[in-house]
Amino acid sequence: NAGVTQTPKFRVLKTGQSMTLLCAQDMNHEYMYWYRQDPGMGLRLIHYSVGEGTTAKGEVPDGYNVSRLKKQNFLLGLESAAPSQTSVYFCASSFIGTGELFFGEGSRLTVL
Amino acid sequence: GIQVEQSPPDLILQEGANSTLRCNFSDSVNNLQWFHQNPWGQLINLFYIPSGTKQNGRLSATTVATERYSLLYISSSQTTDSGVYFCAGGSTLGRLYFGRGTQLTVWP
């Protein structure tokens, strides 16, 4: 089993460009999450999903959109990238909302 | 949201030493987890421990839910234990709040 897989692993964007990060999990988990990690800040929740077709806002949702069209996939979109969105993005999944969290390897995004 | 304080922020040890990391929460949580982020950035789940005590090899964790804190014990530390240790807690389904982490460096 691959667990949680994120693509791409690295990306450089110019201000104003758009992109999508893809997260795929093969553990049949109901819950999926997108976090961002900035130096000295820990991880902050951007958006999450409690099941196929559902999404909800986390702590820092502004500037991001998400979709969960299939249970195994959770997409994070940046419509118009800004330098403040330079960060490492982590996807995670869990079987239930209070369950053990499993993380992907992270995607490093730089916005120039 | 729930505020999570971790201490100490930095810890430097020699191989073989023991250590205790602490996590305090501003409110009650029913979901509490500890993670290790290795020097390559990978996040590994160490413990799911909303209450009680668990042990896994040289690592153990204790959560006192009524007093809103959790402790992570590392015994006989090794260089491979280096990295950042995060605790995270939540009370609403799907929302987990992370602390800023404890940076652990273990020297040979």
PDB file of C-alpha atoms in Angstrom:
ATOM      1  CA  ASN A   1       0.000   0.000   0.000  1.00  0.00           C
ATOM      2  CA  ALA A   2       1.251   3.465  -0.875  1.00  0.00           C
ATOM      3  CA  GLY A   3      -0.679   5.185   1.973  1.00  0.00           C
ATOM      4  CA  VAL A   4      -1.071   8.906   1.231  1.00  0.00           C
ATOM      5  CA  THR A   5       0.515  10.194  -1.988  1.00  0.00           C
ATOM      6  CA  GLN A   6       0.913  13.850  -2.953  1.00  0.00           C
ATOM      7  CA  THR A   7       1.725  15.283  -6.360  1.00  0.00           C
ATOM      8  CA  PRO A   8       3.683  17.268  -7.275  1.00  0.00           C
ATOM      9  CA  LYS A   9       6.457  17.192  -4.646  1.00  0.00           C
ATOM     10  CA  PHE A  10       7.902  20.556  -5.698  1.00  0.00           C
ATOM     11  CA  ARG A  11       6.511  23.482  -7.674  1.00  0.00           C
ATOM     12  CA  VAL A  12       7.554  27.053  -8.401  1.00  0.00           C
ATOM     13  CA  LEU A  13       4.853  29.514  -9.454  1.00  0.00           C
ATOM     14  CA  LYS A  14       4.751  33.157 -10.385  1.00  0.00           C
ATOM     15  CA  THR A  15       2.361  35.475  -8.589  1.00  0.00           C
ATOM     16  CA  GLY A  16      -1.104  35.192 -10.109  1.00  0.00           C
ATOM     17  CA  GLN A  17      -0.662  31.723 -11.581  1.00  0.00           C
ATOM     18  CA  SER A  18      -2.958  28.868 -10.623  1.00  0.00           C
ATOM     19  CA  MET A  19      -2.239  25.276  -9.734  1.00  0.00           C
ATOM     20  CA  THR A  20      -3.732  22.165  -8.167  1.00  0.00           C
ATOM     21  CA  LEU A  21      -2.186  19.797  -5.640  1.00  0.00           C
ATOM     22  CA  LEU A  22      -3.457  16.248  -5.743  1.00  0.00           C
ATOM     23  CA  CYS A  23      -3.733  13.953  -2.748  1.00  0.00           C
ATOM     24  CA  ALA A  24      -4.573  10.276  -3.115  1.00  0.00           C
ATOM     25  CA  GLN A  25      -5.035   7.694  -0.356  1.00  0.00           C
ATOM     26  CA  ASP A  26      -5.508   3.960  -0.679  1.00  0.00           C
ATOM     27  CA  MET A  27      -6.591   3.187   2.892  1.00  0.00           C
ATOM     28  CA  ASN A  28     -10.333   3.710   2.307  1.00  0.00           C
ATOM     29  CA  HIS A  29     -10.323   6.591   4.823  1.00  0.00           C
ATOM     30  CA  GLU A  30     -13.397   8.789   5.134  1.00  0.00           C
ATOM     31  CA  TYR A  31     -11.635  11.960   6.321  1.00  0.00           C
ATOM     32  CA  MET A  32      -9.020  13.876   4.366  1.00  0.00           C
ATOM     33  CA  TYR A  33      -7.179  17.101   5.228  1.00  0.00           C
ATOM     34  CA  TRP A  34      -4.893  19.748   3.778  1.00  0.00           C
ATOM     35  CA  TYR A  35      -2.401  21.460   6.097  1.00  0.00           C
ATOM     36  CA  ARG A  36       0.280  24.034   5.489  1.00  0.00           C
ATOM     37  CA  GLN A  37       3.541  24.207   7.447  1.00  0.00           C
ATOM     38  CA  ASP A  38       5.489  27.416   7.808  1.00  0.00           C
ATOM     39  CA  PRO A  39       8.741  27.831   9.760  1.00  0.00           C
ATOM     40  CA  GLY A  40       8.101  27.986  13.502  1.00  0.00           C
ATOM     41  CA  MET A  41       4.318  27.789  13.030  1.00  0.00           C
ATOM     42  CA  GLY A  42       3.522  24.119  13.300  1.00  0.00           C
ATOM     43  CA  LEU A  43       0.817  22.845  10.969  1.00  0.00           C
ATOM     44  CA  ARG A  44      -2.356  24.769  10.230  1.00  0.00           C
ATOM     45  CA  LEU A  45      -5.498  23.260   8.752  1.00  0.00           C
ATOM     46  CA  ILE A  46      -6.597  24.764   5.436  1.00  0.00           C
ATOM     47  CA  HIS A  47      -9.626  22.648   4.474  1.00  0.00           C
ATOM     48  CA  TYR A  48     -10.871  19.185   5.260  1.00  0.00           C
ATOM     49  CA  SER A  49     -13.447  16.674   4.064  1.00  0.00           C
ATOM     50  CA  VAL A  50     -15.544  14.243   6.061  1.00  0.00           C
ATOM     51  CA  GLY A  51     -16.522  12.177   3.038  1.00  0.00           C
ATOM     52  CA  GLU A  52     -16.925  12.075  -0.713  1.00  0.00           C
ATOM     53  CA  GLY A  53     -18.616  15.223  -2.008  1.00  0.00           C
ATOM     54  CA  THR A  54     -18.127  17.208   1.223  1.00  0.00           C
ATOM     55  CA  THR A  55     -15.639  19.918   2.191  1.00  0.00           C
ATOM     56  CA  ALA A  56     -15.250  22.268   5.159  1.00  0.00           C
ATOM     57  CA  LYS A  57     -13.047  25.227   6.068  1.00  0.00           C
ATOM     58  CA  GLY A  58     -10.192  24.953   8.528  1.00  0.00           C
ATOM     59  CA  GLU A  59      -8.123  27.634  10.244  1.00  0.00           C
ATOM     60  CA  VAL A  60      -6.618  29.309   7.156  1.00  0.00           C
ATOM     61  CA  PRO A  61      -8.907  28.686   4.142  1.00  0.00           C
ATOM     62  CA  ASP A  62      -8.587  32.036   2.330  1.00  0.00           C
ATOM     63  CA  GLY A  63      -7.037  31.829  -1.135  1.00  0.00           C
ATOM     64  CA  TYR A  64      -7.610  28.075  -1.457  1.00  0.00           C
ATOM     65  CA  ASN A  65     -10.347  25.865  -2.835  1.00  0.00           C
ATOM     66  CA  VAL A  66     -10.793  22.112  -2.500  1.00  0.00           C
ATOM     67  CA  SER A  67     -12.797  19.314  -4.050  1.00  0.00           C
ATOM     68  CA  ARG A  68     -13.497  15.688  -3.074  1.00  0.00           C
ATOM     69  CA  LEU A  69     -15.178  14.143  -6.086  1.00  0.00           C
ATOM     70  CA  LYS A  70     -13.877  10.672  -5.283  1.00  0.00           C
ATOM     71  CA  LYS A  71     -13.389   9.164  -1.839  1.00  0.00           C
ATOM     72  CA  GLN A  72      -9.714   8.449  -2.434  1.00  0.00           C
ATOM     73  CA  ASN A  73      -8.776  11.889  -3.810  1.00  0.00           C
ATOM     74  CA  PHE A  74      -8.657  15.365  -2.274  1.00  0.00           C
ATOM     75  CA  LEU A  75      -7.581  18.294  -4.462  1.00  0.00           C
ATOM     76  CA  LEU A  76      -6.247  21.634  -3.230  1.00  0.00           C
ATOM     77  CA  GLY A  77      -6.414  24.538  -5.674  1.00  0.00           C
ATOM     78  CA  LEU A  78      -4.783  27.943  -5.721  1.00  0.00           C
ATOM     79  CA  GLU A  79      -6.631  30.186  -8.184  1.00  0.00           C
ATOM     80  CA  SER A  80      -4.254  33.150  -8.048  1.00  0.00           C
ATOM     81  CA  ALA A  81      -1.064  32.334  -6.166  1.00  0.00           C
ATOM     82  CA  ALA A  82       0.490  34.905  -3.822  1.00  0.00           C
ATOM     83  CA  PRO A  83       3.968  34.949  -2.208  1.00  0.00           C
ATOM     84  CA  SER A  84       2.249  34.436   1.188  1.00  0.00           C
ATOM     85  CA  GLN A  85       1.243  30.976  -0.041  1.00  0.00           C
ATOM     86  CA  THR A  86       4.867  29.866  -0.226  1.00  0.00           C
ATOM     87  CA  SER A  87       4.851  26.916   2.155  1.00  0.00           C
ATOM     88  CA  VAL A  88       5.060  23.165   2.527  1.00  0.00           C
ATOM     89  CA  TYR A  89       1.665  21.557   2.063  1.00  0.00           C
ATOM     90  CA  PHE A  90       0.741  18.286   3.698  1.00  0.00           C
ATOM     91  CA  CYS A  91      -2.216  16.086   2.954  1.00  0.00           C
ATOM     92  CA  ALA A  92      -3.478  13.674   5.587  1.00  0.00           C
ATOM     93  CA  SER A  93      -6.241  11.163   6.024  1.00  0.00           C
ATOM     94  CA  SER A  94      -7.957   9.324   8.859  1.00  0.00           C
ATOM     95  CA  PHE A  95     -10.512   6.572   9.124  1.00  0.00           C
ATOM     96  CA  ILE A  96     -12.810   8.684  11.296  1.00  0.00           C
ATOM     97  CA  GLY A  97     -12.737  12.257  12.593  1.00  0.00           C
ATOM     98  CA  THR A  98     -11.122  11.254  15.865  1.00  0.00           C
ATOM     99  CA  GLY A  99      -8.869   8.659  14.324  1.00  0.00           C
ATOM    100  CA  GLU A 100      -5.168   8.361  13.821  1.00  0.00           C
ATOM    101  CA  LEU A 101      -3.844  10.782  11.207  1.00  0.00           C
ATOM    102  CA  PHE A 102      -1.620   9.587   8.357  1.00  0.00           C
ATOM    103  CA  PHE A 103       0.376  12.131   6.361  1.00  0.00           C
ATOM    104  CA  GLY A 104       1.709  12.325   2.836  1.00  0.00           C
ATOM    105  CA  GLU A 105       5.322  13.325   2.194  1.00  0.00           C
ATOM    106  CA  GLY A 106       4.538  16.983   1.576  1.00  0.00           C
ATOM    107  CA  SER A 107       4.616  19.345  -1.409  1.00  0.00           C
ATOM    108  CA  ARG A 108       6.942  22.333  -1.362  1.00  0.00           C
ATOM    109  CA  LEU A 109       5.431  25.320  -3.155  1.00  0.00           C
ATOM    110  CA  THR A 110       7.309  28.539  -3.883  1.00  0.00           C
ATOM    111  CA  VAL A 111       5.490  31.573  -5.229  1.00  0.00           C
ATOM    112  CA  LEU A 112       7.732  34.249  -6.722  1.00  0.00           C
TER     113      LEU A 112
ATOM    114  CA  GLY B   1      -9.712  27.399  18.212  1.00  0.00           C
ATOM    115  CA  ILE B   2      -7.775  25.397  20.755  1.00  0.00           C
ATOM    116  CA  GLN B   3      -4.355  26.772  21.736  1.00  0.00           C
ATOM    117  CA  VAL B   4      -1.579  24.194  22.003  1.00  0.00           C
ATOM    118  CA  GLU B   5       1.635  24.982  23.874  1.00  0.00           C
ATOM    119  CA  GLN B   6       4.640  22.715  23.629  1.00  0.00           C
ATOM    120  CA  SER B   7       7.717  22.798  25.820  1.00  0.00           C
ATOM    121  CA  PRO B   8      10.603  22.997  25.610  1.00  0.00           C
ATOM    122  CA  PRO B   9      10.899  24.555  22.128  1.00  0.00           C
ATOM    123  CA  ASP B  10      14.416  23.141  21.735  1.00  0.00           C
ATOM    124  CA  LEU B  11      16.193  20.239  23.350  1.00  0.00           C
ATOM    125  CA  ILE B  12      19.769  19.050  22.854  1.00  0.00           C
ATOM    126  CA  LEU B  13      20.786  15.679  24.262  1.00  0.00           C
ATOM    127  CA  GLN B  14      23.634  13.244  24.125  1.00  0.00           C
ATOM    128  CA  GLU B  15      22.908   9.697  23.006  1.00  0.00           C
ATOM    129  CA  GLY B  16      21.570   7.574  25.844  1.00  0.00           C
ATOM    130  CA  ALA B  17      19.898  10.408  27.734  1.00  0.00           C
ATOM    131  CA  ASN B  18      16.211  10.464  28.651  1.00  0.00           C
ATOM    132  CA  SER B  19      13.816  13.338  27.993  1.00  0.00           C
ATOM    133  CA  THR B  20      10.269  14.518  28.601  1.00  0.00           C
ATOM    134  CA  LEU B  21       8.289  16.699  26.210  1.00  0.00           C
ATOM    135  CA  ARG B  22       5.124  18.429  27.340  1.00  0.00           C
ATOM    136  CA  CYS B  23       1.985  19.607  25.599  1.00  0.00           C
ATOM    137  CA  ASN B  24      -0.676  21.839  27.204  1.00  0.00           C
ATOM    138  CA  PHE B  25      -4.123  22.529  25.766  1.00  0.00           C
ATOM    139  CA  SER B  26      -6.319  25.584  26.342  1.00  0.00           C
ATOM    140  CA  ASP B  27      -9.499  23.509  26.266  1.00  0.00           C
ATOM    141  CA  SER B  28     -10.646  19.916  26.601  1.00  0.00           C
ATOM    142  CA  VAL B  29      -9.785  17.620  23.724  1.00  0.00           C
ATOM    143  CA  ASN B  30     -11.042  14.161  22.820  1.00  0.00           C
ATOM    144  CA  ASN B  31      -8.479  13.574  20.106  1.00  0.00           C
ATOM    145  CA  LEU B  32      -4.776  13.885  20.988  1.00  0.00           C
ATOM    146  CA  GLN B  33      -1.876  12.683  18.872  1.00  0.00           C
ATOM    147  CA  TRP B  34       1.920  12.919  18.880  1.00  0.00           C
ATOM    148  CA  PHE B  35       3.970  13.091  15.684  1.00  0.00           C
ATOM    149  CA  HIS B  36       7.627  12.994  14.770  1.00  0.00           C
ATOM    150  CA  GLN B  37       8.905  14.968  11.790  1.00  0.00           C
ATOM    151  CA  ASN B  38      12.267  13.587  10.723  1.00  0.00           C
ATOM    152  CA  PRO B  39      15.026  15.734   9.185  1.00  0.00           C
ATOM    153  CA  TRP B  40      13.703  14.878   5.708  1.00  0.00           C
ATOM    154  CA  GLY B  41      10.314  16.341   6.532  1.00  0.00           C
ATOM    155  CA  GLN B  42       8.284  13.150   6.891  1.00  0.00           C
ATOM    156  CA  LEU B  43       5.548  13.217   9.538  1.00  0.00           C
ATOM    157  CA  ILE B  44       5.068   9.954  11.386  1.00  0.00           C
ATOM    158  CA  ASN B  45       2.269   9.278  13.834  1.00  0.00           C
ATOM    159  CA  LEU B  46       3.718   8.145  17.166  1.00  0.00           C
ATOM    160  CA  PHE B  47       0.683   7.908  19.406  1.00  0.00           C
ATOM    161  CA  TYR B  48      -3.056   8.383  19.364  1.00  0.00           C
ATOM    162  CA  ILE B  49      -3.648   9.024  23.061  1.00  0.00           C
ATOM    163  CA  PRO B  50      -6.716  11.025  24.164  1.00  0.00           C
ATOM    164  CA  SER B  51      -6.234   9.653  27.698  1.00  0.00           C
ATOM    165  CA  GLY B  52      -4.132   7.201  29.663  1.00  0.00           C
ATOM    166  CA  THR B  53      -0.667   5.840  28.949  1.00  0.00           C
ATOM    167  CA  LYS B  54       0.791   4.021  25.963  1.00  0.00           C
ATOM    168  CA  GLN B  55       4.242   2.641  25.261  1.00  0.00           C
ATOM    169  CA  ASN B  56       5.998   1.789  22.031  1.00  0.00           C
ATOM    170  CA  GLY B  57       9.570   0.642  22.488  1.00  0.00           C
ATOM    171  CA  ARG B  58      11.666   3.470  23.958  1.00  0.00           C
ATOM    172  CA  LEU B  59       8.813   5.947  23.603  1.00  0.00           C
ATOM    173  CA  SER B  60       5.834   6.328  25.869  1.00  0.00           C
ATOM    174  CA  ALA B  61       3.104   8.914  26.247  1.00  0.00           C
ATOM    175  CA  THR B  62       0.718   9.898  29.007  1.00  0.00           C
ATOM    176  CA  THR B  63      -2.328  12.130  28.696  1.00  0.00           C
ATOM    177  CA  VAL B  64      -4.157  13.583  31.704  1.00  0.00           C
ATOM    178  CA  ALA B  65      -7.329  14.731  29.984  1.00  0.00           C
ATOM    179  CA  THR B  66      -8.862  16.363  33.073  1.00  0.00           C
ATOM    180  CA  GLU B  67      -5.822  18.640  33.423  1.00  0.00           C
ATOM    181  CA  ARG B  68      -5.461  19.194  29.672  1.00  0.00           C
ATOM    182  CA  TYR B  69      -1.873  18.077  29.165  1.00  0.00           C
ATOM    183  CA  SER B  70       0.120  15.275  27.631  1.00  0.00           C
ATOM    184  CA  LEU B  71       3.714  14.094  28.076  1.00  0.00           C
ATOM    185  CA  LEU B  72       5.986  12.258  25.672  1.00  0.00           C
ATOM    186  CA  TYR B  73       8.897  10.325  27.187  1.00  0.00           C
ATOM    187  CA  ILE B  74      11.937   9.307  25.177  1.00  0.00           C
ATOM    188  CA  SER B  75      14.317   6.943  26.918  1.00  0.00           C
ATOM    189  CA  SER B  76      17.873   6.041  25.899  1.00  0.00           C
ATOM    190  CA  SER B  77      17.724   8.534  23.040  1.00  0.00           C
ATOM    191  CA  GLN B  78      19.443   7.770  19.735  1.00  0.00           C
ATOM    192  CA  THR B  79      20.592  10.045  16.908  1.00  0.00           C
ATOM    193  CA  THR B  80      17.678   8.778  14.825  1.00  0.00           C
ATOM    194  CA  ASP B  81      15.300  10.364  17.359  1.00  0.00           C
ATOM    195  CA  SER B  82      16.359  13.805  16.140  1.00  0.00           C
ATOM    196  CA  GLY B  83      13.727  15.949  14.477  1.00  0.00           C
ATOM    197  CA  VAL B  84      10.661  17.894  15.515  1.00  0.00           C
ATOM    198  CA  TYR B  85       8.009  16.456  17.795  1.00  0.00           C
ATOM    199  CA  PHE B  86       4.490  17.813  17.424  1.00  0.00           C
ATOM    200  CA  CYS B  87       1.427  17.261  19.522  1.00  0.00           C
ATOM    201  CA  ALA B  88      -2.033  17.962  18.176  1.00  0.00           C
ATOM    202  CA  GLY B  89      -5.453  17.971  19.732  1.00  0.00           C
ATOM    203  CA  GLY B  90      -9.056  18.613  18.860  1.00  0.00           C
ATOM    204  CA  SER B  91     -12.614  18.267  20.077  1.00  0.00           C
ATOM    205  CA  THR B  92     -14.572  18.850  16.876  1.00  0.00           C
ATOM    206  CA  LEU B  93     -14.647  16.061  14.354  1.00  0.00           C
ATOM    207  CA  GLY B  94     -11.970  16.640  11.745  1.00  0.00           C
ATOM    208  CA  ARG B  95     -10.309  19.691  13.320  1.00  0.00           C
ATOM    209  CA  LEU B  96      -6.936  19.021  14.894  1.00  0.00           C
ATOM    210  CA  TYR B  97      -4.809  21.893  16.233  1.00  0.00           C
ATOM    211  CA  PHE B  98      -1.032  21.565  16.261  1.00  0.00           C
ATOM    212  CA  GLY B  99       1.557  23.002  18.600  1.00  0.00           C
ATOM    213  CA  ARG B 100       4.705  24.665  17.278  1.00  0.00           C
ATOM    214  CA  GLY B 101       6.805  21.628  18.071  1.00  0.00           C
ATOM    215  CA  THR B 102       9.887  20.677  20.070  1.00  0.00           C
ATOM    216  CA  GLN B 103      13.111  20.561  18.049  1.00  0.00           C
ATOM    217  CA  LEU B 104      15.164  17.626  19.385  1.00  0.00           C
ATOM    218  CA  THR B 105      18.822  17.177  18.519  1.00  0.00           C
ATOM    219  CA  VAL B 106      20.610  14.047  19.716  1.00  0.00           C
ATOM    220  CA  TRP B 107      24.403  14.042  19.487  1.00  0.00           C
ATOM    221  CA  PRO B 108      26.472  10.817  19.310  1.00  0.00           C
TER     222      PRO B 108
END
